[in-house]
Short mmCIF file of C-alpha atoms in Angstrom, two decimals:
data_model
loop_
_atom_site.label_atom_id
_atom_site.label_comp_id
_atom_site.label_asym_id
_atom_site.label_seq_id
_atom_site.Cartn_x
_atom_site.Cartn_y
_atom_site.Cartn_z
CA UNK A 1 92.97 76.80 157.67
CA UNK A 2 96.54 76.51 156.51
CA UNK A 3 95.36 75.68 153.35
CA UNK A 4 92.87 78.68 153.21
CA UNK A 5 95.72 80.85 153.91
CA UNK A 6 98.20 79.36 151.08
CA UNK A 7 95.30 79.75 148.74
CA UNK A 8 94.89 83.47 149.36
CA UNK A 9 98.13 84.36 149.13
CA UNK A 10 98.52 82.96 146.11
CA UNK A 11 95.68 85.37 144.64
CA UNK A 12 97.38 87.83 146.33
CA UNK A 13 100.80 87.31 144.96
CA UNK A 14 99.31 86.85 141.06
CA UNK A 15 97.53 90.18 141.60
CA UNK A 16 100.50 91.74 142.52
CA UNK A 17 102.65 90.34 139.63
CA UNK A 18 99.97 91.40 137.21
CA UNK A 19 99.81 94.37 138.75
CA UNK A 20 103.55 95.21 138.17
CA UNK A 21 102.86 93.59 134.70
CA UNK A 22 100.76 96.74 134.02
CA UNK A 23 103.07 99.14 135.58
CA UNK A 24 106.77 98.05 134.37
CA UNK A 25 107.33 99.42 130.65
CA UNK A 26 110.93 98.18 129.85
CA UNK A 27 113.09 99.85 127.43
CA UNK A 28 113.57 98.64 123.59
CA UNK A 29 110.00 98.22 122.37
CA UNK A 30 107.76 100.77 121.02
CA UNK A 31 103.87 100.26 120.62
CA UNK A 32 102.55 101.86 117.47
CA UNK A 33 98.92 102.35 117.74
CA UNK A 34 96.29 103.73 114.34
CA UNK A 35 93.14 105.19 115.71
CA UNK A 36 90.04 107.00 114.09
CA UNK A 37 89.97 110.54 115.15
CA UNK A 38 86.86 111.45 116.98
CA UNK A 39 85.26 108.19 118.50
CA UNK A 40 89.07 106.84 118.78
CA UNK A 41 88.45 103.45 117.30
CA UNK A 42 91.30 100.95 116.72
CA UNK A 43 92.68 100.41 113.54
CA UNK A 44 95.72 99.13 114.23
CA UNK A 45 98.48 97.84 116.84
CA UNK A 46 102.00 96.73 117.22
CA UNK A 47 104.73 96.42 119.24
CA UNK A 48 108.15 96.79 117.52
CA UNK A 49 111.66 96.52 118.85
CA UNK A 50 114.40 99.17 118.68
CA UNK A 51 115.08 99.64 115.30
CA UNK A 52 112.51 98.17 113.10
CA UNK A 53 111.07 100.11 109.91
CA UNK A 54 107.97 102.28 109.69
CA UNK A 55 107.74 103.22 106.67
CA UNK A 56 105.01 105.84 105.51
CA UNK A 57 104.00 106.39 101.58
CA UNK A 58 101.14 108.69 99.84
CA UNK A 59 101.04 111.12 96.96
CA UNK A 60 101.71 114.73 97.04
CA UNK A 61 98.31 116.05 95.53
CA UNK A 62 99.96 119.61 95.15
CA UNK A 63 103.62 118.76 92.97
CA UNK A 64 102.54 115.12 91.83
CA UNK A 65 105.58 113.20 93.43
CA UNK A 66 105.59 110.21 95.48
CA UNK A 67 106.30 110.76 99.18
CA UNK A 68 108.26 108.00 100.86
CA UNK A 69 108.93 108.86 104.94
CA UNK A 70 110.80 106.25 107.09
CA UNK A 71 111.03 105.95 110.44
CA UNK A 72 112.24 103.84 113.26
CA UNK A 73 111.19 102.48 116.47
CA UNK A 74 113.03 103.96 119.72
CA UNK A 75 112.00 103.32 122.97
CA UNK A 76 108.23 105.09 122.59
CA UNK A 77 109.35 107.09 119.96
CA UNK A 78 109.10 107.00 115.82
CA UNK A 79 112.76 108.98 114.74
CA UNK A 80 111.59 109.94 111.02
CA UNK A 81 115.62 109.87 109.74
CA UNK A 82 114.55 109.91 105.84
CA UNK A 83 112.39 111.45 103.42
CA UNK A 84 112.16 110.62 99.52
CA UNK A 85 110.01 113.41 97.01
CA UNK A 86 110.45 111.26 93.62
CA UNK A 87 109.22 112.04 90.15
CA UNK A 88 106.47 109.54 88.79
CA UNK A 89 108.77 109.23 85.71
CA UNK A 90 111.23 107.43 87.71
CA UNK A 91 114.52 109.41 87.59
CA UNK A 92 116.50 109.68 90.79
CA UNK A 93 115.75 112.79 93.23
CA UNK A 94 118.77 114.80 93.92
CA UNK A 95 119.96 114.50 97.60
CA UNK A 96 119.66 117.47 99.88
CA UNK A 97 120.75 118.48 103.63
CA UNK A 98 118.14 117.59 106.33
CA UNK A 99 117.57 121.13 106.83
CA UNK A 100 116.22 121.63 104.01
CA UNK A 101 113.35 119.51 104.32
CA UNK A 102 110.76 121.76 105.49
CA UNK A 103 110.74 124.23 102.96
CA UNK A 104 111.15 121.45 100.78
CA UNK A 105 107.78 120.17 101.74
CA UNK A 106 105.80 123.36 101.09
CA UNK A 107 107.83 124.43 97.43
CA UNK A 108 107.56 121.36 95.41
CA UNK A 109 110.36 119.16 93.68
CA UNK A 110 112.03 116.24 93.91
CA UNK A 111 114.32 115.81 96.56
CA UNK A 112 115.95 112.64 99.05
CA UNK A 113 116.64 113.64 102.34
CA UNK A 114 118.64 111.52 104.61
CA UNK A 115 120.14 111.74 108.67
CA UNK A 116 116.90 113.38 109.86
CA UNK A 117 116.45 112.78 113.69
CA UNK A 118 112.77 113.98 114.24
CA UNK A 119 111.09 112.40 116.71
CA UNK A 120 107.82 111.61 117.11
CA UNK A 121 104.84 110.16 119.27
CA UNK A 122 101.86 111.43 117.64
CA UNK A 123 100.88 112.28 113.96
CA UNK A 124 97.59 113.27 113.09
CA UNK A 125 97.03 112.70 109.24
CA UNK A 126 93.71 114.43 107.24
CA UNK A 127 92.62 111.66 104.44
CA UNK A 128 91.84 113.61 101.32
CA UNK A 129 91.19 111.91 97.85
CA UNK A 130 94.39 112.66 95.59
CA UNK A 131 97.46 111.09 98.80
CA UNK A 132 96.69 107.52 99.26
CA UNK A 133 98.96 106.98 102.17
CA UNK A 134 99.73 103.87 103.29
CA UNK A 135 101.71 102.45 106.57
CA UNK A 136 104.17 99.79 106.76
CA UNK A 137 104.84 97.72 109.90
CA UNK A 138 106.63 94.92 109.83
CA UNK A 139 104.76 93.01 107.25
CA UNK A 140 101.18 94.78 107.44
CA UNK A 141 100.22 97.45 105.61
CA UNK A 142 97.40 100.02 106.29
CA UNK A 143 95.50 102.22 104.20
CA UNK A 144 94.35 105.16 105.85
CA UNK A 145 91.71 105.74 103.26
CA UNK A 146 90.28 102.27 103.21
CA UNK A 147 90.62 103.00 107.49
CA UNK A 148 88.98 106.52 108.14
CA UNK A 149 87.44 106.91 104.06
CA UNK A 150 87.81 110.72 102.77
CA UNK A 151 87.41 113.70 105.08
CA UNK A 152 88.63 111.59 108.16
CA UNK A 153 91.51 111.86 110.34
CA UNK A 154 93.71 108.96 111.79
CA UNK A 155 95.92 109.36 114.47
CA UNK A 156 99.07 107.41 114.67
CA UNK A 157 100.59 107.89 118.36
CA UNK A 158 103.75 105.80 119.59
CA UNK A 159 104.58 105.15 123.18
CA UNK A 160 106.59 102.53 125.54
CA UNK A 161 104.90 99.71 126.37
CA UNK A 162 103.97 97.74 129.14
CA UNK A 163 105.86 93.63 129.41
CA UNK A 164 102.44 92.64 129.31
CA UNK A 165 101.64 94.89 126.10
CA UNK A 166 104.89 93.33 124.52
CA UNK A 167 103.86 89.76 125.17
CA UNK A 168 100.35 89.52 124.15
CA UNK A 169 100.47 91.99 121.00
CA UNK A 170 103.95 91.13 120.25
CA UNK A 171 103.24 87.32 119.90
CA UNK A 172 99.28 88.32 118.19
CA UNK A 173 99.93 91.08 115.88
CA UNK A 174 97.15 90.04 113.25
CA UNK A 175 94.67 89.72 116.28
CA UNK A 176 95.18 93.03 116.73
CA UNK A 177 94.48 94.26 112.94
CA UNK A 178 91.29 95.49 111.76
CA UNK A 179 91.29 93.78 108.23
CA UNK A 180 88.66 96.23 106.57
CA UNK A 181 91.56 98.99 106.76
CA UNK A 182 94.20 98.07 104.93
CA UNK A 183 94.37 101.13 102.79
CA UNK A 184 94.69 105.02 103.26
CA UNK A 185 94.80 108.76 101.99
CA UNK A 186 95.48 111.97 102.61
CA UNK A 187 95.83 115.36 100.97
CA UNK A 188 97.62 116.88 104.00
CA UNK A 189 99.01 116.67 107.48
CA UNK A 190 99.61 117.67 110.14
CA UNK A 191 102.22 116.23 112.19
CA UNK A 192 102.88 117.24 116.03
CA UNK A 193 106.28 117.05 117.29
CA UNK A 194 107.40 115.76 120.59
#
């Protein structure tokens, strides 16, 4: 009987802990999930500490330049705190204030904008045929193109997650990554502040 006893509360107590598993999300990780828009299939998944790189390129189909947008992880969050316009022929962009940057998006030229703080935890990105953008975590990149092909959408949402989330991704990140989409595009964007 004793024995009975010890054995259910040891269920008991392991459902618990993996219940609190579930529930606690501590501070200093952020997940960083790619899905296809509409039937919301995985493309990709990560968990990052604070302060790792996201770094997001593609081709501005309108001006011609080469869009370089970097972000970093905070606690659920993706800060975008630099963006690079750059002239295919190579020659340095001149540096502007990050106030600028929005019209800067919409009137063309070259520009490098640096000590943005916009925050972020979801981005919805149109694939068109010209952009070509491509994600960089850690060392993985995605193409978006290769991940939703033209006309799609992929959504890139970033939140806090779970301990478990942290150590079964975390210590699997290429179990997580669908292999077929390693490449994507986009004409436009639209990105959705937090």
């Amino acid at each position: 009987m004793r024995r009975r006893r010890a054995i259910i509360a040891g269920i008991a107590a392991s459902v618990l802990v993996l219940g609190m598993l579930t529930r606690f999300a501590p501070s200093g990780y952020t997940r960083i999930d790619l899905t296809g828009d509409g039937k919301g299939r995985g493309i990709f998944t990560a968990v990052v500490p604070d302060g790792e790189r996201v770094t997001l390129t593609w081709r501005n189909s309108q001006f011609g330049l080469r869009v370089t947008e970097g972000f970093f992880a905070r606690s659920g969050v993706l800060v975008q705190d630099q963006v690079t316009f750059s002239d295919p022929d190579g020659s340095p962009p001149p540096r502007v204030s990050p106030r600028d940057v929005d019209d800067l998006y919409h009137t063309g030229g070259a520009f490098d904008a640096r000590g943005l703080s916009r925050p972020y935890q979801r981005i919805v990105y149109r694939i068109g045929e010209i952009g070509d953008p491509k994600l960089q975590v850690r060392n993985e990149t995605v193409s978006f193109k290769q991940a939703a092909g033209f006309g799609g959408r992929v959504v890139l949402t970033a939140t806090r997650p779970a301990l478990y989330e942290i150590l079964w991704i975390a210590l699997k990140p290429s179990d997580h990554f669908d292999n077929r989409a390693r490449t994507w595009s986009a004409v436009s964007k639209r990105l959705i502040c937090t």
